[in-house]
Amino acid sequence: MNERHRPRPPRSIAVVLPLMLIALYLPLAVMLISSFTDIQDGGSYFTLRWYHEVFADPALWEALSRSFLVASGAAAMSTLLGLLGALAIDKWSFRARVVLRTLSWLSLMLPELVLALALLSWFALFGLTLSLWTVIAAHITLTLPFVILIIGARLKGLDPAYDDAARDLGAREWQVLTRVTLPLLAPSIVTGFLLAFLISFDDFLVTFYTNGVGSDTLPVRLYSMMKQGMSPKIQALSSIMLIVSVVLIALLARLRGLKSLADAES
Amino acid sequence: MQNSNLLNLEIRNIHKRYDSQTALSNIDLVIRKGEFFSLLGPSGCGKSTLLRILAGLESADEGEIWWNGRRIDQLPARERPFNMVFQKYALFPHLSVFENIAFGLRLKGVATAEIRSRVDEVLTLMSLAGFSERMPETLSGGQQQRVALARALANRPECVLLDEPLAALDQKLREHMQTELRLLQRRLGLTFIFVTHDQEEAMLLSDRIAVMNAGRVEQVSTPRELYEAPQSVFCARFVGRRNEILGTVQRRDAGWVDLSFGDRVILRGRSVGATPGSGVDGKTETRFFVRPERLRILTANANPSEGWNTLVGEVVQVVFRGTYSEVVFAVTGGANESTLLRAFTDEGATTTVGDQVRVEFSPQETHVFSGVDE
Amino acid sequence: MSDTHKSRRVRSRIGRLGWVPIVWYALFLLGPLFLVFATSLASRGIYGGLEWNLSGENYLRSADPLFSLILWRSFLLAAVTAAFCFIIGFPMALAMATASATARNVFVFALAIPFLTNLMIRICAVKSLVAYEGPVAHFLLALGVEFDRFALSQNLSLVLYGMISSYLPFMVFPLYSALERFDFSLVEAAQDLGASYIQVMNRVILPSLRRAIVSGVLLVFIPAFGEFVIPDLLGGAKTMLIGNLISEQFLKARDWPFGSALSIVLMLILAGAIWWIRLFDRPMGRPRRPA
């Protein structure tokens, strides 16, 4: 807003920022370093051994592919539903608009644990065996409000004159949607998808309760590994996931998703 | 309604309400083919609403719209032979200039070759040849405006609706575009319905103007008629600059009204378009309107012309406006403590702040408008 | 065909598509939640199944002081986390918002990374720090300080650290977002009138951030209340929190009705907390205590 110099807080206050950033990053750095370190004979030296172990572990690859599968499927469906939801709330004259908005808000405010257990009961009621499908369904429910939020935020900022112009020039309602609204929403749709993907990929809690035996996703696998104690192999795995996350976040940032995320939070 | 010339736009008894607010009431207009017709009024008067109703982007609660003898108010926007130029242009940001202009044509299924030729034709018309691959955000305001116009024209509408299209442009550019617009309209022979709040703009461009206020049409006439013979106080105030003198009615007869102003001064003015009003002589207040250029400044001790109105006052401000000067002076008396009047003069240089001046003005040029007895 | 009152919203049949997400929510949110409620009224059968004898006994059980203690502990953890997140997060957001434009982007990015990375990764990172063979251990050894390795790797401060670092971005982002839009010329004006920066903060900046603070507190408190993974992994699974308790009912004790009742209680408490926190959202509501 105002690009001119803004009065800075005094050092004693502003110093919290770098201190906390260090506090946040220090463990990550240590983890990264440890993953490359092997301690033998009282000394420590650089090694790629742990990474080899990670890459050679078939269970981990399976977990990774499952995570990827689930995240793709859940994100895709969630984006589609979220698009419809955002359009229904902010654009269309939809009678159950308030209902949808409340539901979206509700699912946001709900503790993830309660959602997980509720779904668990639900699936049990219908006699559904827990599998990746149940996980996908759970993830969709989890990520849907975020997509609605992101696309909805962009939608609110769109000038209604575009639609008017399209109608004036001869477009039917569905054509207005496909030729004007959707192209203008495209960046936010992608952002929504990426965010949903990220949330799904990283999710632990809901996945833990709704997945079947032996079909762990990566975070769940990591959890079980950590329960048994820390090892450099775990650190290597975590480091890999960290790098991937960073890349994805950089992608998000390029699409300016971060700003809308920060705004959407409020 | 004339049936001899069916090629026109008839707006009959349009009403529009938003919740409990009345946006438009009793709108009756006839707009002739090939006319440059303006809807003039302050913000909120309903002019844009009316335009949108014509375009089909909103519907009226009551009333009908007829075009060429065909009733069109039930038709959706896309089926009406009108196209609109929007205030902020509304150029699709994700499409190039070419695609923006071709938008309507593509929807109609026009063949690619013909799309190409029509777009080029209209680009040339708007002096935008070579701009087809540009994106809207890279264009200047004036260029965007022309693209918006081109986009509307490419569809060969029978009538073009313009919603304050020049409002966002700066002064010089606006004046340039005004001329271009007028020439274009003449050349193409299309009907233009133009919405603006700028009365100078409306006067400059239009064949006829409809002055609107609070959802009603106050007057429809040519610019000249509007300027010289406004039919209501609102029009008198809105179009052109006028001095207002509030005084008490002393006498009315045969189209003339005598007003007392201050202790002794009697002014005479002409009743315009009104039946001699009711109201008690000696008690009712009313306003006289005089245009600034009709006030002649005399030196304080000169004798006024025979039969002319005259007032004395003190100069409070002299504004140099290039080709003329504006002298603002205060007269005491009348209902207000002091009334500020303006006169235009070439001899501004000789008048300075603090001078006592006498002005005179002809009763012929002093007007009282109907519906004024406030 | 002709609509009489065409408002700004698009009135076309296409709006019916809005039912699709609602159907989804009905199937995968409302249905399950209702089931939880229904289950909470049942009781555990002899063989671990469900007996539908609609009673409120599970709710009565949850009123047991033992569980109240657990609830209280969870509440405390969440509240402390939220408080710390604010105390740390506000200066951070302020420093970020007053930095140069490029620095700001860097900071947002820097904060986004821990925010968007997997919880497991972050926990792993923390554990790496305090592992038996970790740097902290080595450091303390080198200093000759005596300590218990086990206690180092699993304790309350770690839990707190884990909670705060997990939830901090949820507080910082809304605050930062609001501060970005804040008109800092007000600060300059106040300073011009002689206020110290602390006074400016309290009287000028903070009041205008009321909405954002409420958002931030909600975004931290709500999930933190049910959090148990972080305490589980970093705190050694000794302390029982409401999250562990509920989870245990479902997985170990197989007492789904009781677990459901606890979940409902949790949700009610949270709803109450949300309502209370939201009271602070009124623009000119409550009289402020003199700062």
PDB file of C-alpha atoms in Angstrom, chain A:
ATOM      1  CA  MET A   1       0.000   0.000   0.000  1.00  0.00           C
ATOM      2  CA  ASN A   2       2.300   2.726   1.081  1.00  0.00           C
ATOM      3  CA  GLU A   3       5.633   1.929  -0.381  1.00  0.00           C
ATOM      4  CA  ARG A   4       7.352   4.706   1.385  1.00  0.00           C
ATOM      5  CA  HIS A   5       9.354   4.018   4.458  1.00  0.00           C
ATOM      6  CA  ARG A   6       7.323   2.637   7.283  1.00  0.00           C
ATOM      7  CA  PRO A   7       8.423   3.372  10.817  1.00  0.00           C
ATOM      8  CA  ARG A   8      10.331   0.377  12.093  1.00  0.00           C
ATOM      9  CA  PRO A   9       9.829  -1.046  15.539  1.00  0.00           C
ATOM     10  CA  PRO A  10      12.762  -0.744  17.922  1.00  0.00           C
ATOM     11  CA  ARG A  11      15.467  -3.392  17.822  1.00  0.00           C
ATOM     12  CA  SER A  12      14.277  -5.072  20.972  1.00  0.00           C
ATOM     13  CA  ILE A  13      11.033  -5.953  19.248  1.00  0.00           C
ATOM     14  CA  ALA A  14      12.194  -6.479  15.736  1.00  0.00           C
ATOM     15  CA  VAL A  15      14.864  -8.886  16.825  1.00  0.00           C
ATOM     16  CA  VAL A  16      12.208 -11.486  17.507  1.00  0.00           C
ATOM     17  CA  LEU A  17      11.834 -12.051  13.798  1.00  0.00           C
ATOM     18  CA  PRO A  18      15.329 -13.242  12.985  1.00  0.00           C
ATOM     19  CA  LEU A  19      15.616 -15.060  16.304  1.00  0.00           C
ATOM     20  CA  MET A  20      12.460 -17.005  15.730  1.00  0.00           C
ATOM     21  CA  LEU A  21      13.345 -17.753  12.149  1.00  0.00           C
ATOM     22  CA  ILE A  22      16.595 -19.203  13.386  1.00  0.00           C
ATOM     23  CA  ALA A  23      14.722 -21.190  15.997  1.00  0.00           C
ATOM     24  CA  LEU A  24      12.466 -22.522  13.275  1.00  0.00           C
ATOM     25  CA  TYR A  25      15.197 -23.377  10.841  1.00  0.00           C
ATOM     26  CA  LEU A  26      17.854 -24.644  13.184  1.00  0.00           C
ATOM     27  CA  PRO A  27      16.266 -28.060  13.681  1.00  0.00           C
ATOM     28  CA  LEU A  28      15.688 -28.384   9.955  1.00  0.00           C
ATOM     29  CA  ALA A  29      19.312 -27.561   9.289  1.00  0.00           C
ATOM     30  CA  VAL A  30      20.472 -30.011  11.903  1.00  0.00           C
ATOM     31  CA  MET A  31      18.284 -32.667  10.436  1.00  0.00           C
ATOM     32  CA  LEU A  32      19.659 -32.025   6.977  1.00  0.00           C
ATOM     33  CA  ILE A  33      23.207 -32.191   8.202  1.00  0.00           C
ATOM     34  CA  SER A  34      22.616 -35.285  10.254  1.00  0.00           C
ATOM     35  CA  SER A  35      21.173 -37.017   7.258  1.00  0.00           C
ATOM     36  CA  PHE A  36      24.499 -36.679   5.533  1.00  0.00           C
ATOM     37  CA  THR A  37      26.490 -37.699   8.553  1.00  0.00           C
ATOM     38  CA  ASP A  38      27.640 -41.044   9.696  1.00  0.00           C
ATOM     39  CA  ILE A  39      29.147 -41.527  13.073  1.00  0.00           C
ATOM     40  CA  GLN A  40      31.634 -44.280  13.340  1.00  0.00           C
ATOM     41  CA  ASP A  41      34.611 -44.914  15.506  1.00  0.00           C
ATOM     42  CA  GLY A  42      34.040 -41.781  17.510  1.00  0.00           C
ATOM     43  CA  GLY A  43      34.207 -39.508  14.503  1.00  0.00           C
ATOM     44  CA  SER A  44      31.591 -38.218  12.091  1.00  0.00           C
ATOM     45  CA  TYR A  45      31.911 -37.870   8.418  1.00  0.00           C
ATOM     46  CA  PHE A  46      29.953 -37.190   5.291  1.00  0.00           C
ATOM     47  CA  THR A  47      28.024 -39.994   3.730  1.00  0.00           C
ATOM     48  CA  LEU A  48      25.206 -40.699   1.375  1.00  0.00           C
ATOM     49  CA  ARG A  49      24.564 -44.005   2.930  1.00  0.00           C
ATOM     50  CA  TRP A  50      21.271 -43.098   4.500  1.00  0.00           C
ATOM     51  CA  TYR A  51      19.924 -41.768   1.252  1.00  0.00           C
ATOM     52  CA  HIS A  52      20.827 -45.013  -0.394  1.00  0.00           C
ATOM     53  CA  GLU A  53      18.923 -46.849   2.255  1.00  0.00           C
ATOM     54  CA  VAL A  54      15.929 -44.675   1.724  1.00  0.00           C
ATOM     55  CA  PHE A  55      15.939 -45.085  -2.020  1.00  0.00           C
ATOM     56  CA  ALA A  56      16.433 -48.791  -1.725  1.00  0.00           C
ATOM     57  CA  ASP A  57      13.555 -49.359   0.628  1.00  0.00           C
ATOM     58  CA  PRO A  58      10.565 -50.676  -1.300  1.00  0.00           C
ATOM     59  CA  ALA A  59       8.140 -50.007   1.512  1.00  0.00           C
ATOM     60  CA  LEU A  60       9.028 -46.342   1.337  1.00  0.00           C
ATOM     61  CA  TRP A  61       8.543 -46.205  -2.400  1.00  0.00           C
ATOM     62  CA  GLU A  62       5.158 -47.776  -2.018  1.00  0.00           C
ATOM     63  CA  ALA A  63       4.256 -45.275   0.642  1.00  0.00           C
ATOM     64  CA  LEU A  64       5.425 -42.467  -1.583  1.00  0.00           C
ATOM     65  CA  SER A  65       3.422 -43.609  -4.554  1.00  0.00           C
ATOM     66  CA  ARG A  66       0.387 -44.012  -2.357  1.00  0.00           C
ATOM     67  CA  SER A  67       0.803 -40.509  -1.013  1.00  0.00           C
ATOM     68  CA  PHE A  68       1.127 -39.217  -4.508  1.00  0.00           C
ATOM     69  CA  LEU A  69      -1.885 -41.107  -5.762  1.00  0.00           C
ATOM     70  CA  VAL A  70      -4.068 -40.045  -2.903  1.00  0.00           C
ATOM     71  CA  ALA A  71      -2.943 -36.433  -3.125  1.00  0.00           C
ATOM     72  CA  SER A  72      -3.552 -36.237  -6.861  1.00  0.00           C
ATOM     73  CA  GLY A  73      -6.951 -37.828  -6.661  1.00  0.00           C
ATOM     74  CA  ALA A  74      -8.072 -35.885  -3.634  1.00  0.00           C
ATOM     75  CA  ALA A  75      -6.757 -32.580  -4.945  1.00  0.00           C
ATOM     76  CA  ALA A  76      -8.375 -33.037  -8.326  1.00  0.00           C
ATOM     77  CA  MET A  77     -11.776 -33.866  -6.920  1.00  0.00           C
ATOM     78  CA  SER A  78     -11.476 -31.238  -4.243  1.00  0.00           C
ATOM     79  CA  THR A  79     -10.624 -28.589  -6.791  1.00  0.00           C
ATOM     80  CA  LEU A  80     -13.614 -29.494  -8.887  1.00  0.00           C
ATOM     81  CA  LEU A  81     -15.995 -29.476  -5.945  1.00  0.00           C
ATOM     82  CA  GLY A  82     -14.367 -26.362  -4.566  1.00  0.00           C
ATOM     83  CA  LEU A  83     -14.778 -24.561  -7.867  1.00  0.00           C
ATOM     84  CA  LEU A  84     -18.465 -25.359  -7.932  1.00  0.00           C
ATOM     85  CA  GLY A  85     -18.750 -24.381  -4.292  1.00  0.00           C
ATOM     86  CA  ALA A  86     -17.003 -21.047  -4.742  1.00  0.00           C
ATOM     87  CA  LEU A  87     -19.092 -20.220  -7.774  1.00  0.00           C
ATOM     88  CA  ALA A  88     -22.269 -21.170  -5.936  1.00  0.00           C
ATOM     89  CA  ILE A  89     -21.394 -19.027  -2.937  1.00  0.00           C
ATOM     90  CA  ASP A  90     -20.008 -15.942  -4.580  1.00  0.00           C
ATOM     91  CA  LYS A  91     -21.442 -15.796  -8.007  1.00  0.00           C
ATOM     92  CA  TRP A  92     -24.600 -17.723  -8.601  1.00  0.00           C
ATOM     93  CA  SER A  93     -27.950 -17.093  -7.157  1.00  0.00           C
ATOM     94  CA  PHE A  94     -27.999 -20.331  -5.245  1.00  0.00           C
ATOM     95  CA  ARG A  95     -30.617 -20.801  -2.636  1.00  0.00           C
ATOM     96  CA  ALA A  96     -28.601 -22.994  -0.331  1.00  0.00           C
ATOM     97  CA  ARG A  97     -25.709 -20.588  -0.436  1.00  0.00           C
ATOM     98  CA  VAL A  98     -25.676 -19.940   3.262  1.00  0.00           C
ATOM     99  CA  VAL A  99     -25.806 -23.630   3.980  1.00  0.00           C
ATOM    100  CA  LEU A 100     -22.778 -24.262   1.854  1.00  0.00           C
ATOM    101  CA  ARG A 101     -20.824 -21.463   3.404  1.00  0.00           C
ATOM    102  CA  THR A 102     -21.663 -22.674   6.891  1.00  0.00           C
ATOM    103  CA  LEU A 103     -20.661 -26.204   6.041  1.00  0.00           C
ATOM    104  CA  SER A 104     -17.397 -24.972   4.651  1.00  0.00           C
ATOM    105  CA  TRP A 105     -16.735 -22.975   7.776  1.00  0.00           C
ATOM    106  CA  LEU A 106     -17.722 -25.898   9.939  1.00  0.00           C
ATOM    107  CA  SER A 107     -15.294 -28.249   8.295  1.00  0.00           C
ATOM    108  CA  LEU A 108     -12.573 -25.670   8.789  1.00  0.00           C
ATOM    109  CA  MET A 109     -13.264 -25.265  12.478  1.00  0.00           C
ATOM    110  CA  LEU A 110     -13.635 -28.929  13.177  1.00  0.00           C
ATOM    111  CA  PRO A 111     -10.704 -30.583  14.903  1.00  0.00           C
ATOM    112  CA  GLU A 112      -9.097 -32.951  12.493  1.00  0.00           C
ATOM    113  CA  LEU A 113      -9.252 -35.722  15.040  1.00  0.00           C
ATOM    114  CA  VAL A 114     -12.994 -35.515  15.325  1.00  0.00           C
ATOM    115  CA  LEU A 115     -13.348 -35.570  11.556  1.00  0.00           C
ATOM    116  CA  ALA A 116     -11.084 -38.583  11.368  1.00  0.00           C
ATOM    117  CA  LEU A 117     -13.000 -40.538  13.994  1.00  0.00           C
ATOM    118  CA  ALA A 118     -16.351 -39.500  12.611  1.00  0.00           C
ATOM    119  CA  LEU A 119     -15.376 -40.798   9.216  1.00  0.00           C
ATOM    120  CA  LEU A 120     -14.059 -43.933  10.807  1.00  0.00           C
ATOM    121  CA  SER A 121     -17.409 -44.597  12.432  1.00  0.00           C
ATOM    122  CA  TRP A 122     -19.182 -43.709   9.246  1.00  0.00           C
ATOM    123  CA  PHE A 123     -17.219 -46.084   7.124  1.00  0.00           C
ATOM    124  CA  ALA A 124     -17.677 -48.791   9.725  1.00  0.00           C
ATOM    125  CA  LEU A 125     -21.401 -48.236   9.660  1.00  0.00           C
ATOM    126  CA  PHE A 126     -21.552 -48.951   5.964  1.00  0.00           C
ATOM    127  CA  GLY A 127     -19.200 -51.844   6.289  1.00  0.00           C
ATOM    128  CA  LEU A 128     -16.641 -50.234   4.023  1.00  0.00           C
ATOM    129  CA  THR A 129     -13.179 -51.610   4.362  1.00  0.00           C
ATOM    130  CA  LEU A 130     -10.631 -48.951   4.924  1.00  0.00           C
ATOM    131  CA  SER A 131      -8.483 -48.369   1.905  1.00  0.00           C
ATOM    132  CA  LEU A 132      -6.956 -45.624  -0.140  1.00  0.00           C
ATOM    133  CA  TRP A 133     -10.449 -44.742  -1.301  1.00  0.00           C
ATOM    134  CA  THR A 134     -11.565 -43.944   2.184  1.00  0.00           C
ATOM    135  CA  VAL A 135      -8.452 -41.879   2.634  1.00  0.00           C
ATOM    136  CA  ILE A 136      -9.148 -39.975  -0.563  1.00  0.00           C
ATOM    137  CA  ALA A 137     -12.692 -39.285   0.520  1.00  0.00           C
ATOM    138  CA  ALA A 138     -11.435 -38.013   3.858  1.00  0.00           C
ATOM    139  CA  HIS A 139      -8.817 -35.812   2.216  1.00  0.00           C
ATOM    140  CA  ILE A 140     -11.338 -34.281  -0.110  1.00  0.00           C
ATOM    141  CA  THR A 141     -13.464 -33.303   2.840  1.00  0.00           C
ATOM    142  CA  LEU A 142     -10.408 -31.916   4.543  1.00  0.00           C
ATOM    143  CA  THR A 143      -9.134 -29.803   1.672  1.00  0.00           C
ATOM    144  CA  LEU A 144     -12.415 -28.635   0.203  1.00  0.00           C
ATOM    145  CA  PRO A 145     -12.854 -25.533   2.377  1.00  0.00           C
ATOM    146  CA  PHE A 146      -9.391 -24.295   1.466  1.00  0.00           C
ATOM    147  CA  VAL A 147     -10.084 -24.532  -2.229  1.00  0.00           C
ATOM    148  CA  ILE A 148     -13.387 -22.763  -1.777  1.00  0.00           C
ATOM    149  CA  LEU A 149     -11.615 -20.057   0.175  1.00  0.00           C
ATOM    150  CA  ILE A 150      -8.934 -19.470  -2.392  1.00  0.00           C
ATOM    151  CA  ILE A 151     -11.108 -19.540  -5.461  1.00  0.00           C
ATOM    152  CA  GLY A 152     -13.798 -17.588  -3.641  1.00  0.00           C
ATOM    153  CA  ALA A 153     -11.359 -14.850  -2.739  1.00  0.00           C
ATOM    154  CA  ARG A 154     -10.370 -14.403  -6.368  1.00  0.00           C
ATOM    155  CA  LEU A 155     -13.954 -14.574  -7.501  1.00  0.00           C
ATOM    156  CA  LYS A 156     -14.951 -11.743  -5.187  1.00  0.00           C
ATOM    157  CA  GLY A 157     -12.311  -9.565  -6.755  1.00  0.00           C
ATOM    158  CA  LEU A 158     -13.526 -10.105 -10.288  1.00  0.00           C
ATOM    159  CA  ASP A 159     -15.272  -7.192 -11.916  1.00  0.00           C
ATOM    160  CA  PRO A 160     -18.846  -8.150 -12.769  1.00  0.00           C
ATOM    161  CA  ALA A 161     -18.559  -5.930 -15.815  1.00  0.00           C
ATOM    162  CA  TYR A 162     -16.721  -8.731 -17.586  1.00  0.00           C
ATOM    163  CA  ASP A 163     -19.756 -10.929 -17.363  1.00  0.00           C
ATOM    164  CA  ASP A 164     -21.981  -8.098 -18.519  1.00  0.00           C
ATOM    165  CA  ALA A 165     -19.751  -7.472 -21.487  1.00  0.00           C
ATOM    166  CA  ALA A 166     -19.830 -11.129 -22.416  1.00  0.00           C
ATOM    167  CA  ARG A 167     -23.613 -11.251 -22.190  1.00  0.00           C
ATOM    168  CA  ASP A 168     -23.915  -8.082 -24.169  1.00  0.00           C
ATOM    169  CA  LEU A 169     -21.753  -9.568 -26.882  1.00  0.00           C
ATOM    170  CA  GLY A 170     -23.947 -12.582 -27.196  1.00  0.00           C
ATOM    171  CA  ALA A 171     -22.862 -15.172 -24.653  1.00  0.00           C
ATOM    172  CA  ARG A 172     -25.202 -17.558 -22.930  1.00  0.00           C
ATOM    173  CA  GLU A 173     -24.616 -18.172 -19.228  1.00  0.00           C
ATOM    174  CA  TRP A 174     -22.559 -21.298 -19.700  1.00  0.00           C
ATOM    175  CA  GLN A 175     -20.489 -19.504 -22.290  1.00  0.00           C
ATOM    176  CA  VAL A 176     -19.862 -16.670 -19.892  1.00  0.00           C
ATOM    177  CA  LEU A 177     -18.580 -19.267 -17.490  1.00  0.00           C
ATOM    178  CA  THR A 178     -16.323 -21.080 -19.923  1.00  0.00           C
ATOM    179  CA  ARG A 179     -15.037 -18.158 -21.946  1.00  0.00           C
ATOM    180  CA  VAL A 180     -14.668 -15.481 -19.323  1.00  0.00           C
ATOM    181  CA  THR A 181     -14.984 -16.629 -15.718  1.00  0.00           C
ATOM    182  CA  LEU A 182     -12.957 -19.809 -15.820  1.00  0.00           C
ATOM    183  CA  PRO A 183     -10.024 -18.357 -17.742  1.00  0.00           C
ATOM    184  CA  LEU A 184      -9.882 -15.511 -15.257  1.00  0.00           C
ATOM    185  CA  LEU A 185     -10.059 -17.945 -12.371  1.00  0.00           C
ATOM    186  CA  ALA A 186      -7.412 -20.232 -13.786  1.00  0.00           C
ATOM    187  CA  PRO A 187      -4.492 -19.090 -11.581  1.00  0.00           C
ATOM    188  CA  SER A 188      -6.529 -19.450  -8.419  1.00  0.00           C
ATOM    189  CA  ILE A 189      -7.758 -22.851  -9.526  1.00  0.00           C
ATOM    190  CA  VAL A 190      -4.196 -24.002  -9.927  1.00  0.00           C
ATOM    191  CA  THR A 191      -3.270 -22.504  -6.587  1.00  0.00           C
ATOM    192  CA  GLY A 192      -6.198 -24.255  -4.981  1.00  0.00           C
ATOM    193  CA  PHE A 193      -5.167 -27.527  -6.530  1.00  0.00           C
ATOM    194  CA  LEU A 194      -1.595 -27.182  -5.368  1.00  0.00           C
ATOM    195  CA  LEU A 195      -2.643 -26.283  -1.871  1.00  0.00           C
ATOM    196  CA  ALA A 196      -5.053 -29.199  -1.716  1.00  0.00           C
ATOM    197  CA  PHE A 197      -2.305 -31.457  -3.004  1.00  0.00           C
ATOM    198  CA  LEU A 198       0.096 -30.209  -0.388  1.00  0.00           C
ATOM    199  CA  ILE A 199      -2.358 -30.567   2.450  1.00  0.00           C
ATOM    200  CA  SER A 200      -3.275 -34.033   1.346  1.00  0.00           C
ATOM    201  CA  PHE A 201       0.293 -35.134   0.813  1.00  0.00           C
ATOM    202  CA  ASP A 202       1.355 -33.899   4.208  1.00  0.00           C
ATOM    203  CA  ASP A 203      -1.616 -35.043   6.133  1.00  0.00           C
ATOM    204  CA  PHE A 204      -1.109 -37.399   8.981  1.00  0.00           C
ATOM    205  CA  LEU A 205      -3.992 -37.436  11.385  1.00  0.00           C
ATOM    206  CA  VAL A 206      -6.961 -38.159   9.195  1.00  0.00           C
ATOM    207  CA  THR A 207      -4.928 -40.558   7.114  1.00  0.00           C
ATOM    208  CA  PHE A 208      -3.855 -42.465  10.163  1.00  0.00           C
ATOM    209  CA  TYR A 209      -7.378 -43.284  11.125  1.00  0.00           C
ATOM    210  CA  THR A 210      -8.947 -43.838   7.783  1.00  0.00           C
ATOM    211  CA  ASN A 211      -6.452 -45.893   5.933  1.00  0.00           C
ATOM    212  CA  GLY A 212      -6.418 -49.600   5.769  1.00  0.00           C
ATOM    213  CA  VAL A 213      -3.836 -51.997   7.074  1.00  0.00           C
ATOM    214  CA  GLY A 214      -0.572 -51.959   5.257  1.00  0.00           C
ATOM    215  CA  SER A 215      -1.450 -49.133   2.937  1.00  0.00           C
ATOM    216  CA  ASP A 216       0.431 -46.382   4.614  1.00  0.00           C
ATOM    217  CA  THR A 217       1.067 -43.053   3.074  1.00  0.00           C
ATOM    218  CA  LEU A 218       4.426 -41.476   3.573  1.00  0.00           C
ATOM    219  CA  PRO A 219       3.624 -39.343   6.633  1.00  0.00           C
ATOM    220  CA  VAL A 220       2.014 -42.291   8.366  1.00  0.00           C
ATOM    221  CA  ARG A 221       5.026 -44.435   7.587  1.00  0.00           C
ATOM    222  CA  LEU A 222       7.282 -41.766   8.949  1.00  0.00           C
ATOM    223  CA  TYR A 223       5.252 -41.648  12.120  1.00  0.00           C
ATOM    224  CA  SER A 224       5.564 -45.348  12.740  1.00  0.00           C
ATOM    225  CA  MET A 225       9.264 -45.163  12.057  1.00  0.00           C
ATOM    226  CA  MET A 226       9.690 -42.319  14.501  1.00  0.00           C
ATOM    227  CA  LYS A 227       7.736 -44.122  17.154  1.00  0.00           C
ATOM    228  CA  GLN A 228      10.487 -46.679  17.170  1.00  0.00           C
ATOM    229  CA  GLY A 229      13.193 -44.127  17.626  1.00  0.00           C
ATOM    230  CA  MET A 230      15.200 -41.651  15.649  1.00  0.00           C
ATOM    231  CA  SER A 231      17.630 -42.768  13.036  1.00  0.00           C
ATOM    232  CA  PRO A 232      19.581 -41.048  10.291  1.00  0.00           C
ATOM    233  CA  LYS A 233      17.551 -42.941   7.758  1.00  0.00           C
ATOM    234  CA  ILE A 234      14.452 -41.151   9.007  1.00  0.00           C
ATOM    235  CA  GLN A 235      16.337 -37.914   8.801  1.00  0.00           C
ATOM    236  CA  ALA A 236      17.283 -38.641   5.226  1.00  0.00           C
ATOM    237  CA  LEU A 237      13.708 -39.385   4.328  1.00  0.00           C
ATOM    238  CA  SER A 238      12.517 -36.244   6.022  1.00  0.00           C
ATOM    239  CA  SER A 239      15.121 -34.215   4.239  1.00  0.00           C
ATOM    240  CA  ILE A 240      13.973 -35.486   0.897  1.00  0.00           C
ATOM    241  CA  MET A 241      10.399 -34.604   1.728  1.00  0.00           C
ATOM    242  CA  LEU A 242      11.550 -31.210   2.893  1.00  0.00           C
ATOM    243  CA  ILE A 243      13.237 -30.458  -0.408  1.00  0.00           C
ATOM    244  CA  VAL A 244      10.174 -31.530  -2.328  1.00  0.00           C
ATOM    245  CA  SER A 245       7.995 -29.333  -0.140  1.00  0.00           C
ATOM    246  CA  VAL A 246      10.244 -26.375  -0.688  1.00  0.00           C
ATOM    247  CA  VAL A 247      10.073 -26.846  -4.445  1.00  0.00           C
ATOM    248  CA  LEU A 248       6.305 -27.016  -4.352  1.00  0.00           C
ATOM    249  CA  ILE A 249       6.127 -23.938  -2.159  1.00  0.00           C
ATOM    250  CA  ALA A 250       8.369 -22.084  -4.563  1.00  0.00           C
ATOM    251  CA  LEU A 251       5.930 -23.056  -7.290  1.00  0.00           C
ATOM    252  CA  LEU A 252       3.067 -21.722  -5.215  1.00  0.00           C
ATOM    253  CA  ALA A 253       4.958 -18.538  -4.553  1.00  0.00           C
ATOM    254  CA  ARG A 254       5.503 -17.975  -8.236  1.00  0.00           C
ATOM    255  CA  LEU A 255       1.803 -18.137  -8.795  1.00  0.00           C
ATOM    256  CA  ARG A 256       1.497 -15.557  -6.019  1.00  0.00           C
ATOM    257  CA  GLY A 257      -0.411 -18.081  -4.071  1.00  0.00           C
ATOM    258  CA  LEU A 258       1.340 -17.127  -0.885  1.00  0.00           C
ATOM    259  CA  LYS A 259      -0.153 -13.697  -0.725  1.00  0.00           C
ATOM    260  CA  SER A 260      -3.632 -15.012  -1.249  1.00  0.00           C
ATOM    261  CA  LEU A 261      -2.932 -17.654   1.348  1.00  0.00           C
ATOM    262  CA  ALA A 262      -1.959 -15.057   3.882  1.00  0.00           C
ATOM    263  CA  ASP A 263      -5.046 -13.083   3.012  1.00  0.00           C
ATOM    264  CA  ALA A 264      -7.268 -16.103   2.955  1.00  0.00           C
ATOM    265  CA  GLU A 265      -6.114 -16.960   6.461  1.00  0.00           C
ATOM    266  CA  SER A 266      -7.785 -13.855   7.739  1.00  0.00           C
TER     267      SER A 266
END
